[in-house]
Structure formats: structure tokens, C-alpha cells
PDB file of C-alpha atoms in Angstrom:
ATOM      1  CA  MET A 112     184.809 126.346  89.946  1.00  0.00           C
ATOM      2  CA  LYS A 113     185.985 129.173  88.159  1.00  0.00           C
ATOM      3  CA  ASP A 114     186.612 129.505  84.605  1.00  0.00           C
ATOM      4  CA  ARG A 115     190.405 130.169  85.177  1.00  0.00           C
ATOM      5  CA  ASP A 116     190.019 126.714  87.141  1.00  0.00           C
ATOM      6  CA  LEU A 117     188.716 125.314  83.884  1.00  0.00           C
ATOM      7  CA  ASP A 118     191.379 126.829  81.724  1.00  0.00           C
ATOM      8  CA  PHE A 119     193.859 125.107  83.895  1.00  0.00           C
ATOM      9  CA  LEU A 120     192.323 121.691  83.511  1.00  0.00           C
ATOM     10  CA  ILE A 121     192.236 122.057  79.878  1.00  0.00           C
ATOM     11  CA  VAL A 122     195.987 122.821  79.901  1.00  0.00           C
ATOM     12  CA  GLN A 123     196.745 120.001  82.200  1.00  0.00           C
ATOM     13  CA  TYR A 124     194.984 117.816  79.602  1.00  0.00           C
ATOM     14  CA  LEU A 125     196.947 118.956  76.994  1.00  0.00           C
ATOM     15  CA  LYS A 126     200.106 118.436  78.748  1.00  0.00           C
ATOM     16  CA  LYS A 127     199.237 114.877  79.649  1.00  0.00           C
ATOM     17  CA  LYS A 128     198.496 114.018  76.002  1.00  0.00           C
ATOM     18  CA  GLY A 129     201.469 115.772  75.067  1.00  0.00           C
ATOM     19  CA  TYR A 130     199.863 118.283  73.015  1.00  0.00           C
ATOM     20  CA  ALA A 131     202.822 120.913  73.627  1.00  0.00           C
ATOM     21  CA  HIS A 132     201.967 123.215  70.603  1.00  0.00           C
ATOM     22  CA  ALA A 133     197.961 123.139  71.294  1.00  0.00           C
ATOM     23  CA  GLU A 134     199.227 124.048  74.762  1.00  0.00           C
ATOM     24  CA  GLN A 135     201.343 126.632  73.679  1.00  0.00           C
ATOM     25  CA  VAL A 136     198.774 128.314  71.364  1.00  0.00           C
ATOM     26  CA  PHE A 137     195.999 127.774  74.681  1.00  0.00           C
ATOM     27  CA  ARG A 138     197.958 129.320  76.863  1.00  0.00           C
ATOM     28  CA  VAL A 139     198.762 132.755  74.705  1.00  0.00           C
ATOM     29  CA  GLN A 140     194.924 132.918  73.597  1.00  0.00           C
ATOM     30  CA  ALA A 141     193.571 132.297  76.819  1.00  0.00           C
ATOM     31  CA  ASN A 142     196.260 134.838  78.518  1.00  0.00           C
ATOM     32  CA  PHE A 143     196.891 131.951  81.018  1.00  0.00           C
ATOM     33  CA  ASP A 144     199.042 132.563  83.618  1.00  0.00           C
ATOM     34  CA  ARG A 145     199.367 130.450  87.029  1.00  0.00           C
ATOM     35  CA  SER A 146     201.268 131.077  89.965  1.00  0.00           C
ATOM     36  CA  ALA A 147     203.035 128.363  91.551  1.00  0.00           C
ATOM     37  CA  HIS A 148     200.510 128.300  94.579  1.00  0.00           C
ATOM     38  CA  GLU A 149     197.639 128.275  92.298  1.00  0.00           C
ATOM     39  CA  VAL A 150     199.056 125.274  90.484  1.00  0.00           C
ATOM     40  CA  GLN A 151     199.678 123.358  93.875  1.00  0.00           C
ATOM     41  CA  SER A 152     196.389 124.230  94.991  1.00  0.00           C
ATOM     42  CA  LEU A 153     194.825 122.478  91.970  1.00  0.00           C
ATOM     43  CA  ASP A 154     197.728 119.900  91.241  1.00  0.00           C
ATOM     44  CA  HIS A 155     196.453 117.701  94.431  1.00  0.00           C
ATOM     45  CA  HIS A 156     193.267 116.889  92.620  1.00  0.00           C
ATOM     46  CA  LEU A 157     194.756 115.864  89.528  1.00  0.00           C
ATOM     47  CA  ASP A 158     197.491 113.113  90.660  1.00  0.00           C
ATOM     48  CA  ALA A 159     195.177 110.412  89.495  1.00  0.00           C
ATOM     49  CA  ASP A 160     194.445 109.515  86.191  1.00  0.00           C
ATOM     50  CA  SER A 161     190.768 110.058  87.443  1.00  0.00           C
ATOM     51  CA  GLY A 162     191.336 113.228  89.021  1.00  0.00           C
ATOM     52  CA  LEU A 163     190.941 115.514  85.949  1.00  0.00           C
ATOM     53  CA  GLN A 164     187.927 113.204  85.195  1.00  0.00           C
ATOM     54  CA  ASP A 165     186.233 113.808  88.564  1.00  0.00           C
ATOM     55  CA  LEU A 166     186.852 117.610  88.687  1.00  0.00           C
ATOM     56  CA  LEU A 167     185.507 118.044  85.132  1.00  0.00           C
ATOM     57  CA  PHE A 168     182.500 116.061  86.484  1.00  0.00           C
ATOM     58  CA  SER A 169     182.598 118.079  89.478  1.00  0.00           C
ATOM     59  CA  TYR A 170     182.407 121.465  87.385  1.00  0.00           C
ATOM     60  CA  ALA A 171     179.561 120.176  85.728  1.00  0.00           C
ATOM     61  CA  ALA A 172     177.587 119.264  88.313  1.00  0.00           C
ATOM     62  CA  GLU A 173     177.912 122.437  90.197  1.00  0.00           C
ATOM     63  CA  ASN A 174     176.713 124.346  87.136  1.00  0.00           C
ATOM     64  CA  ASP A 175     173.832 122.225  86.309  1.00  0.00           C
ATOM     65  CA  PRO A 176     172.935 119.181  88.352  1.00  0.00           C
ATOM     66  CA  GLN A 177     169.782 118.650  86.113  1.00  0.00           C
ATOM     67  CA  HIS A 178     171.904 117.778  83.167  1.00  0.00           C
ATOM     68  CA  LEU A 179     173.283 114.699  85.099  1.00  0.00           C
ATOM     69  CA  VAL A 180     169.534 113.374  85.374  1.00  0.00           C
ATOM     70  CA  ASP A 181     169.034 114.380  81.764  1.00  0.00           C
ATOM     71  CA  SER A 182     171.908 112.243  80.771  1.00  0.00           C
ATOM     72  CA  PHE A 183     170.969 109.203  82.912  1.00  0.00           C
ATOM     73  CA  GLU A 184     167.283 109.437  81.323  1.00  0.00           C
ATOM     74  CA  GLN A 185     169.202 109.420  77.819  1.00  0.00           C
ATOM     75  CA  LEU A 186     171.311 106.586  78.833  1.00  0.00           C
ATOM     76  CA  VAL A 187     167.913 104.776  80.009  1.00  0.00           C
ATOM     77  CA  ALA A 188     165.859 105.498  76.840  1.00  0.00           C
ATOM     78  CA  TRP A 189     169.064 104.389  74.475  1.00  0.00           C
ATOM     79  CA  SER A 190     169.290 100.950  76.487  1.00  0.00           C
ATOM     80  CA  ASP A 191     164.956 100.501  76.034  1.00  0.00           C
ATOM     81  CA  SER A 192     165.265 101.312  72.412  1.00  0.00           C
ATOM     82  CA  SER A 193     168.249  99.125  71.717  1.00  0.00           C
ATOM     83  CA  LEU A 194     168.077  95.429  70.152  1.00  0.00           C
ATOM     84  CA  ASP A 195     166.562  92.843  72.238  1.00  0.00           C
ATOM     85  CA  LEU A 196     169.641  90.969  71.907  1.00  0.00           C
ATOM     86  CA  TYR A 197     171.691  93.843  73.983  1.00  0.00           C
ATOM     87  CA  LYS A 198     168.822  94.875  75.912  1.00  0.00           C
ATOM     88  CA  ALA A 199     169.142  92.704  79.015  1.00  0.00           C
ATOM     89  CA  GLU A 200     172.927  93.497  79.325  1.00  0.00           C
ATOM     90  CA  LEU A 201     172.345  97.467  78.886  1.00  0.00           C
ATOM     91  CA  GLN A 202     169.826  97.201  81.565  1.00  0.00           C
ATOM     92  CA  ARG A 203     171.771  95.559  84.057  1.00  0.00           C
ATOM     93  CA  VAL A 204     174.156  98.640  83.722  1.00  0.00           C
ATOM     94  CA  LEU A 205     171.683 100.889  84.608  1.00  0.00           C
ATOM     95  CA  TYR A 206     171.559 100.359  88.073  1.00  0.00           C
ATOM     96  CA  PRO A 207     175.300 101.099  88.912  1.00  0.00           C
ATOM     97  CA  VAL A 208     175.130 103.942  86.984  1.00  0.00           C
ATOM     98  CA  PHE A 209     172.139 105.176  88.638  1.00  0.00           C
ATOM     99  CA  VAL A 210     173.563 104.824  91.974  1.00  0.00           C
ATOM    100  CA  HIS A 211     176.775 106.740  90.748  1.00  0.00           C
ATOM    101  CA  VAL A 212     174.535 109.623  89.687  1.00  0.00           C
ATOM    102  CA  TYR A 213     172.497 109.661  92.775  1.00  0.00           C
ATOM    103  CA  LEU A 214     175.746 109.561  95.042  1.00  0.00           C
ATOM    104  CA  GLN A 215     177.285 112.470  92.835  1.00  0.00           C
ATOM    105  CA  LEU A 216     174.004 114.632  93.031  1.00  0.00           C
ATOM    106  CA  VAL A 217     174.342 114.562  96.984  1.00  0.00           C
ATOM    107  CA  GLN A 218     178.180 114.695  97.006  1.00  0.00           C
ATOM    108  CA  TYR A 219     177.449 118.124  95.034  1.00  0.00           C
ATOM    109  CA  GLY A 220     174.755 119.287  97.296  1.00  0.00           C
ATOM    110  CA  ALA A 221     171.636 118.598  94.803  1.00  0.00           C
ATOM    111  CA  SER A 222     169.712 116.586  97.054  1.00  0.00           C
ATOM    112  CA  ASN A 223     166.255 117.633  96.020  1.00  0.00           C
ATOM    113  CA  THR A 224     167.519 116.439  92.526  1.00  0.00           C
ATOM    114  CA  ALA A 225     168.743 113.387  93.779  1.00  0.00           C
ATOM    115  CA  ALA A 226     165.475 112.947  95.408  1.00  0.00           C
ATOM    116  CA  ASP A 227     163.179 113.409  92.434  1.00  0.00           C
ATOM    117  CA  LEU A 228     165.764 110.984  90.604  1.00  0.00           C
ATOM    118  CA  LEU A 229     165.222 108.464  92.930  1.00  0.00           C
ATOM    119  CA  LYS A 230     161.324 108.634  93.206  1.00  0.00           C
ATOM    120  CA  ARG A 231     160.988 108.676  89.526  1.00  0.00           C
ATOM    121  CA  TYR A 232     163.343 105.233  89.212  1.00  0.00           C
ATOM    122  CA  ARG A 233     162.396 103.463  92.309  1.00  0.00           C
TER     123      ARG A 233
END
């Protein structure tokens, strides 16, 4: 994903939230002009509410897959250090999050990082 694509995502987010003035200011400052063809090619990713979230997640994963692993490890550390009252519930959430992170790493081509994550939390 290019920086211009990220600019497009920001404009889409501002538009979705109704921040018309912020959108105009961003367009001017970023010198953002998109042709109709470019907008259509990226718009198909944003048809659902989760589309924007997925695209931003993929952008983060493409740039640094280790960031996903670090975030998961921080979540594990946070749940381990939480109050005993909440610890059991928080730890039950870790497995689905682990599976999600693992599958995202595989999907974005970071299979070595995914394998390391699997070995560490097996």
C-alpha cells in the first residue's frame, strides 16, 4: 500500500465520520487528488464497516509484521498482570486473539513470524 492509498483511507474515514471541514483541510494540505478510476479501485475494499479497519490492519502488517506479535505479547503481559478477579476472563480472550493474529500473519506473507509466534505460545 502506498502513502497515497493511506491518504485515501484517511479521507474516507473523515468522510464517514462527517468531518467535512477536516476532510477539506486534509485534502488541501496533502495535495490530495484522486481520479475516478483510483477511487473505484480502492472503494471496493471499503464497502463494509470493517473494510477500512481491515485495510489499515493490512497496511500495518505489510510494513511490520513484528508489530502484531509485539502487540499480542503486550496483551498477554497485560492480562497476566491484571487483578485476579479479571484474569481468568481476560486469559480466555487470548486464544481467539492469538488465532486471529496468527492467521493475519500468514495471510500477509509473514509465515516465519507466524511460526515463531506459534512455537512461543504453544
